[in-house]
PDB file of C-alpha atoms in Angstrom:
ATOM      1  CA  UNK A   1       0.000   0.000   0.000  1.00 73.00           C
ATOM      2  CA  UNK A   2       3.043   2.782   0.411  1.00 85.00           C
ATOM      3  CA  UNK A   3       3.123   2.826  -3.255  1.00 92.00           C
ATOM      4  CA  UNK A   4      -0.436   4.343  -3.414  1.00 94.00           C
ATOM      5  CA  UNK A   5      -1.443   7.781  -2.126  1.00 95.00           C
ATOM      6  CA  UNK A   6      -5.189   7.787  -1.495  1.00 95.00           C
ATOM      7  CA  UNK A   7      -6.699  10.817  -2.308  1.00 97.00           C
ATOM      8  CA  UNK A   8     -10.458  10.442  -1.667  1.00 97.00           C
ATOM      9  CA  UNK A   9     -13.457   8.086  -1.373  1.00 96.00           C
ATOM     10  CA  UNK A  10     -15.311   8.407  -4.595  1.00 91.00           C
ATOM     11  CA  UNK A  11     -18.233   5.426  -3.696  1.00 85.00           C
ATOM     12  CA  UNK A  12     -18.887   2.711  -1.564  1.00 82.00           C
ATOM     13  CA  UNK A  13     -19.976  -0.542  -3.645  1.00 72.00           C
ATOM     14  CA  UNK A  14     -21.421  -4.275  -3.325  1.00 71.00           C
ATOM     15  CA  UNK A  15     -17.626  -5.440  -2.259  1.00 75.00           C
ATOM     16  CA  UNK A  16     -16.100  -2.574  -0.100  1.00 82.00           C
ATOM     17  CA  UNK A  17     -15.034   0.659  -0.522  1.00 89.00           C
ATOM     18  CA  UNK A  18     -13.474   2.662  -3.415  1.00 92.00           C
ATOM     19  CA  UNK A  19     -10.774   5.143  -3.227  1.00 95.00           C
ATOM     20  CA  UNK A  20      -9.108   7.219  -6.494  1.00 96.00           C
ATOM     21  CA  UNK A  21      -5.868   7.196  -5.635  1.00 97.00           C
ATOM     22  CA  UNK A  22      -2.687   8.032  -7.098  1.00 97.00           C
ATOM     23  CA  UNK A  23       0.478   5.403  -7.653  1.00 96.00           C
ATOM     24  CA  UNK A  24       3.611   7.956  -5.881  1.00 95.00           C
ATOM     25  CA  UNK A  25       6.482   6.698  -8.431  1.00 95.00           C
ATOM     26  CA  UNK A  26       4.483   6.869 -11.556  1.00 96.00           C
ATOM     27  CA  UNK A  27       1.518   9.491 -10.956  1.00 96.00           C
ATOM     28  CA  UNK A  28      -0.605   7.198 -12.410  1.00 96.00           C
ATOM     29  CA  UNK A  29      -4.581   7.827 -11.216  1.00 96.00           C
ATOM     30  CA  UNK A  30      -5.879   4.226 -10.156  1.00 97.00           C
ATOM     31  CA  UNK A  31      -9.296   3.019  -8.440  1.00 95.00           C
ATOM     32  CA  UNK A  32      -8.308   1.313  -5.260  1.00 95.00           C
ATOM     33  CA  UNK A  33     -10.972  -1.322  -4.117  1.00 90.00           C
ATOM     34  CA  UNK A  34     -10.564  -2.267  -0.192  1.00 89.00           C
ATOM     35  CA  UNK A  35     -12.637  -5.308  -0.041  1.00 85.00           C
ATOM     36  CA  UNK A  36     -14.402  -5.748   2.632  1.00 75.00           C
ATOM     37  CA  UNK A  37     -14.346  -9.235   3.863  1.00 74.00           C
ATOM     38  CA  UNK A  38     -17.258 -10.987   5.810  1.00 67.00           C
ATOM     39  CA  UNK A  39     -14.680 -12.657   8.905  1.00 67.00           C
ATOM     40  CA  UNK A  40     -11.757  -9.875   8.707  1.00 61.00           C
ATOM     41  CA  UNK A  41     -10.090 -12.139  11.918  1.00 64.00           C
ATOM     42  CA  UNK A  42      -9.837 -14.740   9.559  1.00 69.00           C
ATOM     43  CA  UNK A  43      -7.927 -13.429   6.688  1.00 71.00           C
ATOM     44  CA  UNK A  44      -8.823 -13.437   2.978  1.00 77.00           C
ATOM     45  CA  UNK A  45     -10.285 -16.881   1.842  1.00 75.00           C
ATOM     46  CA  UNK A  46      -8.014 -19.495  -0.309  1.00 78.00           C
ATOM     47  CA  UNK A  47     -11.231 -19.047  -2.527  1.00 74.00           C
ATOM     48  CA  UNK A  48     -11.076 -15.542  -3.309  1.00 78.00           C
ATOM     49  CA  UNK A  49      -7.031 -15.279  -3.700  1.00 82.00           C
ATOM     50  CA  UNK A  50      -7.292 -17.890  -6.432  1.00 80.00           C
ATOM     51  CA  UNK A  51     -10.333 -16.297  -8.088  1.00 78.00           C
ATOM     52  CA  UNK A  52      -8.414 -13.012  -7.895  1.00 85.00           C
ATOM     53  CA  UNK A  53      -5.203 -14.107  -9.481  1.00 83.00           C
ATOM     54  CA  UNK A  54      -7.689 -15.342 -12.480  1.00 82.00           C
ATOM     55  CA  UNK A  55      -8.766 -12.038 -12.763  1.00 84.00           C
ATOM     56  CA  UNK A  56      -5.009 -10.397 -13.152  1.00 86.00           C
ATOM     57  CA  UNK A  57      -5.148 -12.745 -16.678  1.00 84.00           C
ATOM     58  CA  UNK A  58      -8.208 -10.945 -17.825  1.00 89.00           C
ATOM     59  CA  UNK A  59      -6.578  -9.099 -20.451  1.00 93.00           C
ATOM     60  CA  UNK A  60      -9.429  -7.575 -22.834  1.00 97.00           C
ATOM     61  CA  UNK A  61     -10.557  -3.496 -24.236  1.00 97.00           C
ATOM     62  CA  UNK A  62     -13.566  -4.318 -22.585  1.00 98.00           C
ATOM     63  CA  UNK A  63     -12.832  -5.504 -19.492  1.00 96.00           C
ATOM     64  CA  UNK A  64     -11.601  -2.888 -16.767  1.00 94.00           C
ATOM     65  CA  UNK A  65      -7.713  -4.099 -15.870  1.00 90.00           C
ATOM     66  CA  UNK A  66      -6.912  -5.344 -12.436  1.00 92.00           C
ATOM     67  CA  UNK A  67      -3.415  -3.656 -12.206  1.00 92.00           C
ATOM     68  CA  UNK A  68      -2.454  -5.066  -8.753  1.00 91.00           C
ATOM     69  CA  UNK A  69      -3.701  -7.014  -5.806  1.00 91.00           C
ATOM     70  CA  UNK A  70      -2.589  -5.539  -2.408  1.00 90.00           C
ATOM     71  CA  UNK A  71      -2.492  -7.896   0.229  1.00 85.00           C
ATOM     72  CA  UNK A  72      -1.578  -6.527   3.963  1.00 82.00           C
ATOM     73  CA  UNK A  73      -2.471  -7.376   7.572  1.00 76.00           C
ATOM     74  CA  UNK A  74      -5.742  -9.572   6.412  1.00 73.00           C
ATOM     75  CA  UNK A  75      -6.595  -6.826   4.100  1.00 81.00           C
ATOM     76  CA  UNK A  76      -7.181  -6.838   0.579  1.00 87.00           C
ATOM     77  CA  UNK A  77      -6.868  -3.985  -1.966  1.00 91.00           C
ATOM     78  CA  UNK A  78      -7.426  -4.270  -5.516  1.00 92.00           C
ATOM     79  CA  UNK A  79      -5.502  -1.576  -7.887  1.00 94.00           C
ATOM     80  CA  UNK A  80      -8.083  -0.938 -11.128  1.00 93.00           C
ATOM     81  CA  UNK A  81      -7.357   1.098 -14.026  1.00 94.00           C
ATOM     82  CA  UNK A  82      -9.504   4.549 -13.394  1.00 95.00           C
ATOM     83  CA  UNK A  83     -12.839   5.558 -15.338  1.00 95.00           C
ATOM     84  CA  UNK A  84     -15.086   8.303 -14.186  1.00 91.00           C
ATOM     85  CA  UNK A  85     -17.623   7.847 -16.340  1.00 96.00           C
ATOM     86  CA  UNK A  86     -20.337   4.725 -16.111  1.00 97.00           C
ATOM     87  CA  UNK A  87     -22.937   4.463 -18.776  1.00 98.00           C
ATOM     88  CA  UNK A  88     -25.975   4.918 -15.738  1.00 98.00           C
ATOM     89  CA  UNK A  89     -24.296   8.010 -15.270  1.00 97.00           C
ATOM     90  CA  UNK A  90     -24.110   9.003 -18.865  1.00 98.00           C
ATOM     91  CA  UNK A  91     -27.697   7.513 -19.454  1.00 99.00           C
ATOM     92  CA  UNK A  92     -28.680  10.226 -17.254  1.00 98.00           C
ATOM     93  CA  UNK A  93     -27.069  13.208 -18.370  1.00 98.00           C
ATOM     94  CA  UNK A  94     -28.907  12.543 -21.832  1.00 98.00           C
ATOM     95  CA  UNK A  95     -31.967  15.599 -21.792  1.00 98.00           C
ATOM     96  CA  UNK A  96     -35.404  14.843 -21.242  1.00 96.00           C
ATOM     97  CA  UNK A  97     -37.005  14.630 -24.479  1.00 96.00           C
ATOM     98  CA  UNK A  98     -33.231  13.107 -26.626  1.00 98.00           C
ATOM     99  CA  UNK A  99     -32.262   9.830 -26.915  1.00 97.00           C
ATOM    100  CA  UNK A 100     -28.701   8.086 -26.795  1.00 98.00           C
ATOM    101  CA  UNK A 101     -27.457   8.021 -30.276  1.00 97.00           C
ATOM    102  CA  UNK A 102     -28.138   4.479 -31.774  1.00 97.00           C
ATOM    103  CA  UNK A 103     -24.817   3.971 -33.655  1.00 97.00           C
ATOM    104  CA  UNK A 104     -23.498   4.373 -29.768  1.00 98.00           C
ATOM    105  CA  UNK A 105     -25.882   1.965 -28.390  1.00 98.00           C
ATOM    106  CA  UNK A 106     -25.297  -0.473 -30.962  1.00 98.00           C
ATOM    107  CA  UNK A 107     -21.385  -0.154 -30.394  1.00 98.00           C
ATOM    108  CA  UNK A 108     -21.317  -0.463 -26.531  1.00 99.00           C
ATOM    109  CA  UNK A 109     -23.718  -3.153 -26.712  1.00 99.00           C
ATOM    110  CA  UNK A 110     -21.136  -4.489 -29.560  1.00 99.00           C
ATOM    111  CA  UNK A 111     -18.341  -4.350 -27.121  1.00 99.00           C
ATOM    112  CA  UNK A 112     -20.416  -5.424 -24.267  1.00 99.00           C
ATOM    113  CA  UNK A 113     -20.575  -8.737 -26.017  1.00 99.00           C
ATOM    114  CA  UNK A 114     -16.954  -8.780 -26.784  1.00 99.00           C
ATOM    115  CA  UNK A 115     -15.676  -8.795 -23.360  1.00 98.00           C
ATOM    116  CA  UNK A 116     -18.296 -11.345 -22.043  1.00 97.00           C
ATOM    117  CA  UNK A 117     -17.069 -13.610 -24.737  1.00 98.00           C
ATOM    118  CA  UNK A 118     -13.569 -13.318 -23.573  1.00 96.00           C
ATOM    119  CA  UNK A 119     -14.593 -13.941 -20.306  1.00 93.00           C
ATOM    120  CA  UNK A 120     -17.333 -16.856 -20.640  1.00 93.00           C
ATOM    121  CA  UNK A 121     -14.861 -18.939 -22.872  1.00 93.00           C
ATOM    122  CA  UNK A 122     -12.491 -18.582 -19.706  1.00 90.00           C
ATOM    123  CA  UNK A 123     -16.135 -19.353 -17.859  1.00 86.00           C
ATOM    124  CA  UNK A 124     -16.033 -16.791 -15.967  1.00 89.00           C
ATOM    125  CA  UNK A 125     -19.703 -15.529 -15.249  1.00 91.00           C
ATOM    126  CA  UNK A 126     -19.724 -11.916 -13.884  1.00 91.00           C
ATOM    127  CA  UNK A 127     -23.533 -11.850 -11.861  1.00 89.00           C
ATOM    128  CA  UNK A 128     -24.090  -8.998 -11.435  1.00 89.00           C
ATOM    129  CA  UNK A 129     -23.810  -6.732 -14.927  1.00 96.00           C
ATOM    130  CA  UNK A 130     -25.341  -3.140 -14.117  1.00 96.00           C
ATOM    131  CA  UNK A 131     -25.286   0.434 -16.056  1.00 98.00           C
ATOM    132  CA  UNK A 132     -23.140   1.422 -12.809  1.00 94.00           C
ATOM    133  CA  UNK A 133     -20.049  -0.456 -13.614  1.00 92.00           C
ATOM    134  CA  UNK A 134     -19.965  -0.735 -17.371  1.00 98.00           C
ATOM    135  CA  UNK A 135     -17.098   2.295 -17.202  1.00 97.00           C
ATOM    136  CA  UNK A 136     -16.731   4.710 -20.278  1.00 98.00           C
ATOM    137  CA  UNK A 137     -13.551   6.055 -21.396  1.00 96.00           C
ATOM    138  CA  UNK A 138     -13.773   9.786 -23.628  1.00 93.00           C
ATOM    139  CA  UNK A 139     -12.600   7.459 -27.150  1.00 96.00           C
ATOM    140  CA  UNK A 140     -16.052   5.567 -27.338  1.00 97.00           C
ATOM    141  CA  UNK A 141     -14.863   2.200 -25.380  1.00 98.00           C
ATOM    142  CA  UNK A 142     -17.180   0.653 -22.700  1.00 99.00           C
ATOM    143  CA  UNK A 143     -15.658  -1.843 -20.096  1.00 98.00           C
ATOM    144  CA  UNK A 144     -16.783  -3.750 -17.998  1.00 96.00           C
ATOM    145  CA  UNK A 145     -15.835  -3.704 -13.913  1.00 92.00           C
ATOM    146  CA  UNK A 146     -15.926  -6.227 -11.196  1.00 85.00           C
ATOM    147  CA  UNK A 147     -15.601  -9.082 -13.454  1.00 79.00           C
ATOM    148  CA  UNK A 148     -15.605 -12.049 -11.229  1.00 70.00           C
ATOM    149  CA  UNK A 149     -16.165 -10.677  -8.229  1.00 78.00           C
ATOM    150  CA  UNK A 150     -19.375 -11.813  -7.240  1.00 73.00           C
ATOM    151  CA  UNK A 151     -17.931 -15.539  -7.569  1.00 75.00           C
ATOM    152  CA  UNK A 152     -14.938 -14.397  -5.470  1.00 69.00           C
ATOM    153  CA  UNK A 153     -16.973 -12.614  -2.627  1.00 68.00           C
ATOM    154  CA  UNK A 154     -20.302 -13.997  -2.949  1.00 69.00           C
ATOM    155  CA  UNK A 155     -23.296 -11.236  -3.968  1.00 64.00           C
ATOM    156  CA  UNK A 156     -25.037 -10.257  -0.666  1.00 60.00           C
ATOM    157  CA  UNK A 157     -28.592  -9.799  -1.136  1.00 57.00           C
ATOM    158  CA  UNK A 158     -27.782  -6.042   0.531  1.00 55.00           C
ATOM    159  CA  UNK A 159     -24.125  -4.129   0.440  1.00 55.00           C
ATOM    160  CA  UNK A 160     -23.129  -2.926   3.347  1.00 56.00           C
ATOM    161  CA  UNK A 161     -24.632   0.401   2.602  1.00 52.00           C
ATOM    162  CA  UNK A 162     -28.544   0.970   3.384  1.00 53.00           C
ATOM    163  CA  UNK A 163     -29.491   0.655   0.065  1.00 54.00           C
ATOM    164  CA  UNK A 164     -30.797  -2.737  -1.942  1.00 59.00           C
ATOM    165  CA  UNK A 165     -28.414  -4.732  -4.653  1.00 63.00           C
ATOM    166  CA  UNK A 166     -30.377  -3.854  -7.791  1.00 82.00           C
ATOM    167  CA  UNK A 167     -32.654  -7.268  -9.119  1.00 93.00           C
ATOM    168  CA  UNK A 168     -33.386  -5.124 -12.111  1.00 97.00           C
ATOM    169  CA  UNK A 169     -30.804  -6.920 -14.220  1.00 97.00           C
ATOM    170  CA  UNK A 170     -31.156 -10.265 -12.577  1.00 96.00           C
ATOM    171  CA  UNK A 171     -32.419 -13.741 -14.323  1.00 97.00           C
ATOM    172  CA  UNK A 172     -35.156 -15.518 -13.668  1.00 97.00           C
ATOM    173  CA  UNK A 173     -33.437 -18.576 -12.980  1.00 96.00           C
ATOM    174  CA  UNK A 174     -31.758 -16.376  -9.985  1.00 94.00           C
ATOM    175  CA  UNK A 175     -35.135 -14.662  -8.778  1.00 96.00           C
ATOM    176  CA  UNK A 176     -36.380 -18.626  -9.033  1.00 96.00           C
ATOM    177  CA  UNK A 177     -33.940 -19.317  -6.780  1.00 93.00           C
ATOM    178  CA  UNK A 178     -32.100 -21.557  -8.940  1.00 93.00           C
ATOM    179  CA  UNK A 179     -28.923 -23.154  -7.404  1.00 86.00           C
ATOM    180  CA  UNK A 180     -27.039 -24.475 -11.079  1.00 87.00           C
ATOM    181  CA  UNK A 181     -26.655 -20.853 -12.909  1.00 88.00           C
ATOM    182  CA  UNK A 182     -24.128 -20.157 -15.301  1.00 92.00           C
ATOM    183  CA  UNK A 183     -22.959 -18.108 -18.360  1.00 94.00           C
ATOM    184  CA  UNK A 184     -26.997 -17.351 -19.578  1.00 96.00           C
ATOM    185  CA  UNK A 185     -27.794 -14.788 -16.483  1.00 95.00           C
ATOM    186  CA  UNK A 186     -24.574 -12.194 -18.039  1.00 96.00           C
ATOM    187  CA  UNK A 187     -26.734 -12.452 -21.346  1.00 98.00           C
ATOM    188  CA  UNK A 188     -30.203 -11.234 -19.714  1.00 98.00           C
ATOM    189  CA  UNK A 189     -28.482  -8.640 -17.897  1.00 98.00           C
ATOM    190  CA  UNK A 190     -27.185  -7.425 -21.514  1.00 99.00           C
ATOM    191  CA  UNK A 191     -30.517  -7.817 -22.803  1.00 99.00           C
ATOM    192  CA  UNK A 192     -31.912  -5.898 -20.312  1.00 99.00           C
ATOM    193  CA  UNK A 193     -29.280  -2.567 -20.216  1.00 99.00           C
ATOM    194  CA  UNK A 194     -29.442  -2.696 -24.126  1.00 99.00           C
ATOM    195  CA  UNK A 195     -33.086  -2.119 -23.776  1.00 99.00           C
ATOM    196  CA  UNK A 196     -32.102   0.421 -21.695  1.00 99.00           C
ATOM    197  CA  UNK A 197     -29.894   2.496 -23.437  1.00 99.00           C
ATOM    198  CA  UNK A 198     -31.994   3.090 -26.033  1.00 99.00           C
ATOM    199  CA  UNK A 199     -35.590   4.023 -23.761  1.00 98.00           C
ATOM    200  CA  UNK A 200     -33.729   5.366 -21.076  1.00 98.00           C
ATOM    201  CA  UNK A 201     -35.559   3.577 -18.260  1.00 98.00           C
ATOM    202  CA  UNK A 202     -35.070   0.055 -16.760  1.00 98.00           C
ATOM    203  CA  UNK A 203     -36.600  -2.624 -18.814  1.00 99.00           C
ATOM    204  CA  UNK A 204     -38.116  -4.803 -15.527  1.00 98.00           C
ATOM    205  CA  UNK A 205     -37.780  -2.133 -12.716  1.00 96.00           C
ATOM    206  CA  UNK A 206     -39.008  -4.259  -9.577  1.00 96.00           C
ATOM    207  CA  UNK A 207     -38.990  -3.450  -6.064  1.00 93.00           C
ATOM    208  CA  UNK A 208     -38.602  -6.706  -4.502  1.00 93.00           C
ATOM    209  CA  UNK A 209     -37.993 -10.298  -5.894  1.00 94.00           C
ATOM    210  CA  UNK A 210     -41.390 -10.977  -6.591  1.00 97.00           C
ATOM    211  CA  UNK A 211     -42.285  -7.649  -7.956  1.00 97.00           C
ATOM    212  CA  UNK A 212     -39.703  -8.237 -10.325  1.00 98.00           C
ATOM    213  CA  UNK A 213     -40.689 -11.947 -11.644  1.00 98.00           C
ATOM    214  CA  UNK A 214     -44.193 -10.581 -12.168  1.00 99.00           C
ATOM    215  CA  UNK A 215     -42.713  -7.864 -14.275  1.00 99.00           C
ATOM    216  CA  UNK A 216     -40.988  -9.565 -15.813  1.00 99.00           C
ATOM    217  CA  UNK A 217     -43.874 -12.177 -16.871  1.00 99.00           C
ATOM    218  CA  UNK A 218     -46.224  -9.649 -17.013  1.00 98.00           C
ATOM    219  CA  UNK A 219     -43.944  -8.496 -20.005  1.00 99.00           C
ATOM    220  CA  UNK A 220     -43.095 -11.606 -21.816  1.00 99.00           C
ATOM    221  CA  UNK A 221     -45.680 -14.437 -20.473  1.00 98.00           C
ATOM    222  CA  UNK A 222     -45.847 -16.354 -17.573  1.00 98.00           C
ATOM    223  CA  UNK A 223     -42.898 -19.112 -18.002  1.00 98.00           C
ATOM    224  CA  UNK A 224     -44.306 -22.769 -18.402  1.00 97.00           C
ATOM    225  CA  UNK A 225     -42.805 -26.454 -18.148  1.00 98.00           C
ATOM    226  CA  UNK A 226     -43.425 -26.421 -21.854  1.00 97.00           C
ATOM    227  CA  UNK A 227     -41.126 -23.246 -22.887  1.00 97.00           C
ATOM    228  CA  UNK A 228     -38.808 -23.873 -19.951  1.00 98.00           C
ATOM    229  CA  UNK A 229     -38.466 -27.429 -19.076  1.00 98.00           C
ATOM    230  CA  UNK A 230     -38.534 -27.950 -15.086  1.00 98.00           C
ATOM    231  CA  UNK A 231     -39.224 -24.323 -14.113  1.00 98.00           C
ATOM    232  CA  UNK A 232     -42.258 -25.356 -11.704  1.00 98.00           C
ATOM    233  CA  UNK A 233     -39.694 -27.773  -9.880  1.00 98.00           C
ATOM    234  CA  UNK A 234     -37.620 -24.199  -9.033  1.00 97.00           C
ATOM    235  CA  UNK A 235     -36.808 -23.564  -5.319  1.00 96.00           C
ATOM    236  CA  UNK A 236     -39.068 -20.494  -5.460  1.00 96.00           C
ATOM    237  CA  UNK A 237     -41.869 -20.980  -8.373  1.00 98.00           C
ATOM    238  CA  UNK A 238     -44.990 -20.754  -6.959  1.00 98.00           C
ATOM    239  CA  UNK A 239     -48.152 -22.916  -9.254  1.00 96.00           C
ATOM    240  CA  UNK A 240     -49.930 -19.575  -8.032  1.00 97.00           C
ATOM    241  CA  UNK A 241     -48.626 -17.265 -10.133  1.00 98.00           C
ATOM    242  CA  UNK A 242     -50.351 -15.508 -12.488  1.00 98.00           C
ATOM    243  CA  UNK A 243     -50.785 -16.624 -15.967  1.00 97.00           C
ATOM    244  CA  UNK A 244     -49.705 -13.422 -17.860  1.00 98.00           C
ATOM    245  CA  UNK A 245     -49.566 -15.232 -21.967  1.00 95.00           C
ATOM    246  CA  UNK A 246     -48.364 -12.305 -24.801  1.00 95.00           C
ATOM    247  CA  UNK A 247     -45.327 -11.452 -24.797  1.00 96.00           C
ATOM    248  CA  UNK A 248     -45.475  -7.284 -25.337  1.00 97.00           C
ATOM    249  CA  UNK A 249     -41.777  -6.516 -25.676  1.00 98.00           C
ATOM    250  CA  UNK A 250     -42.455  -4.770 -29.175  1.00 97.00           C
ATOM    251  CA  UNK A 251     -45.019  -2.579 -27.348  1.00 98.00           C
ATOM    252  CA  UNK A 252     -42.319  -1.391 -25.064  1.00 98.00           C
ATOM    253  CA  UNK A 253     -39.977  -1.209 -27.931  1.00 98.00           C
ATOM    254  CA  UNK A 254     -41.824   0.194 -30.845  1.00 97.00           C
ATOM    255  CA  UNK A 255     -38.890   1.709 -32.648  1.00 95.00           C
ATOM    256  CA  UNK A 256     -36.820  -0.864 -32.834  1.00 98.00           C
ATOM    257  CA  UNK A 257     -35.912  -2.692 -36.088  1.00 97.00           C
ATOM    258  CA  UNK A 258     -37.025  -6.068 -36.450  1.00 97.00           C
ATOM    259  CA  UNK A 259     -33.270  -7.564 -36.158  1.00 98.00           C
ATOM    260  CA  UNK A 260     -32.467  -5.907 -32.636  1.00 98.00           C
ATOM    261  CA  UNK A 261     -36.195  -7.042 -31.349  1.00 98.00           C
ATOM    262  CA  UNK A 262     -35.308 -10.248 -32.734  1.00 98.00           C
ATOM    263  CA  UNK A 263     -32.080 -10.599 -30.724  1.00 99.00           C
ATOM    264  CA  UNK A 264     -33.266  -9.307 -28.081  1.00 99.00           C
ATOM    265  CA  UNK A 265     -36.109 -11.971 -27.477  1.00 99.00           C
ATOM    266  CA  UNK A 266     -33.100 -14.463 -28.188  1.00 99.00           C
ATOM    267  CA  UNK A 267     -31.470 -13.143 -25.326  1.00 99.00           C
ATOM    268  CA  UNK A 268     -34.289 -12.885 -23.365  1.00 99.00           C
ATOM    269  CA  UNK A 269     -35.529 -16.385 -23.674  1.00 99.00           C
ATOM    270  CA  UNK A 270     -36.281 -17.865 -19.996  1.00 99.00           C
ATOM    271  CA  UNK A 271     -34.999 -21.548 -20.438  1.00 98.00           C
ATOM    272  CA  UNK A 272     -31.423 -20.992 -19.751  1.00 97.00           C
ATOM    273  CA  UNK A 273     -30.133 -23.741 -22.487  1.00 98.00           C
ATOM    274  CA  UNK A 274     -31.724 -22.038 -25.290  1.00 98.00           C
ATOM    275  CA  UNK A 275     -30.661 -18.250 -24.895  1.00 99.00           C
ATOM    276  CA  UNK A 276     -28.750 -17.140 -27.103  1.00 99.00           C
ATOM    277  CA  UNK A 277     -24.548 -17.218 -26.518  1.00 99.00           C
ATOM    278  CA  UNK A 278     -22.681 -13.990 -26.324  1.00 99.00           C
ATOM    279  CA  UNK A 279     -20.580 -15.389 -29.311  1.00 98.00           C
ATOM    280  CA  UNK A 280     -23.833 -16.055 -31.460  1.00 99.00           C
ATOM    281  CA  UNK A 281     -25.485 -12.532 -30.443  1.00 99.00           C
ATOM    282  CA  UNK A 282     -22.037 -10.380 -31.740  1.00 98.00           C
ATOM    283  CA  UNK A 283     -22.748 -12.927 -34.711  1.00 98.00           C
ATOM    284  CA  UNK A 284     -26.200 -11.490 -34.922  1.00 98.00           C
ATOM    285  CA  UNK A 285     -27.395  -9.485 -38.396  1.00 97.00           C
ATOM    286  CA  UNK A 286     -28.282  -6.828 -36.067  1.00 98.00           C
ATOM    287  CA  UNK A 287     -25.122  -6.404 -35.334  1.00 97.00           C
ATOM    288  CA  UNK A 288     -22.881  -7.478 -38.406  1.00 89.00           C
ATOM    289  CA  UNK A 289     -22.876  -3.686 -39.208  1.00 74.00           C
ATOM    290  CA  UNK A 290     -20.507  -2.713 -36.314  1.00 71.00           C
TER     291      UNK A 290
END
């Protein structure tokens, strides 16, 4: 840590809390991550050293860099490459009344799809993909932050701030409470920010987990056995739940051209097996332009 100078607490996240600080030999501005760990007596689990020397190889444009990992006294710091920009804050600097440009939505959902490739074919699944840490840099590039840390920390239901972790981006085989997740819950989330760059607002936009299945049906149909094979055995499916049948994503977006509806459903299909790949949806004709 005396190779850092700290300069000042710029948030307080899901894993700890984040510092922009300043390396004293090479001036260089870094994001400095002091994780907070759950038994700090104990030290930092075997797990999460191994999952965070994974994470130095992560090598990608699209993936924010994990410069260094700090560890001292039974803490842990991670050193990130700095961004100041994420695209919820962007998405809401853009006027009432304007839209985000949709040569820029199609390219950070382009590169979106880039770095979760690089990371799924090393499987690892991020968890927990949000507006507030896909970073922007002031070329046009969009990265992705906290790659793997959700598998190296577990995701707490709350941080350790008073306010909720966001379900707006989460799967329904998560919300069901399913136990055997992988690679397919990073895709929804993408679905569901690309819906949201281009209307601005959250796609599903629940308040609890329940709020947001039922938005989430109410949207594109209650799920069945038939569509989704062995979604009534789920931990927490309920044979009470509404029967909501048409799927109105087109309602919600009506300007959309048939190709990017069309992938979007693909990556919004519930059964887990068939959604679309990250690989297959860069591959998509929506996107062959970029």
């Amino acid at each position: 840590m005396d190779d850092y100078q700290k300069i000042e607490k710029i948030g307080e996240g899901t894993y700890g809390v984040v510092f922009l600080a300043k390396h004293k030999r090479t001036d260089e501005t870094v994001a400095l991550k002091k994780i907070r760990l759950e038994n700090e007596d104990e030290g930092v689990p075997s797990t999460a050293i191994r999952e965070i020397t994974i994470l130095k190889e992560l090598e990608h444009k699209n993936i924010v860099g994990l410069k260094d990992v700090i560890l001292q006294e039974n803490r842990l710091h991670l050193v990130f490459e700095f961004l100041s920009m994420d695209l919820k804050k962007y998405i809401d600097s853009i006027p009432k009344g304007k839209k985000m440009d949709m040569k820029l939505v199609k390219s950070y959902f382009h590169q979106i799809l880039d770095g979760l490739i690089f990371c799924h074919s090393r499987r690892i699944i991020h968890r927990d993909l949000k507006p507030q840490n896909l970073l922007l840099d002031n070329k046009g590039t969009i990265k992705i932050a906290d790659f793997g840390l959700a598998r190296a920390f577990g995701i707490p239901i709350r941080p350790y701030t008073h306010e909720v972790v966001t379900l707006w981006y989460r799967a329904p085989e998560v919300l069901l409470g399913s136990q055997k997740y992988s690679t397919p819950v990073d895709i929804w989330s993408v679905a569901c920010i690309f819906a949201e760059m281009i209307t601005k607002t959250p796609l599903f936009h629940g308040d609890s987990e329940i709020d947001q299945l039922f938005r989430i049906f109410r949207t594109l149909g209650t799920p069945i056995d038939e569509q989704w094979p062995g979604v009534s055995s789920l931990p927490d499916y309920k044979c009470t739940f509404p029967n909501w049948k048409d799927n109105i994503l087109h309602k919600i977006l009506p300007d959309l051209e048939k190709d990017g509806l069309n992938l979007l459903k693909d990556m919004l299909i519930y059964d887990p097996q068939k959604r679309i790949s990250a690989k297959s949806a860069i591959n998509h004709p929506y996107l062959a332009k970029c």
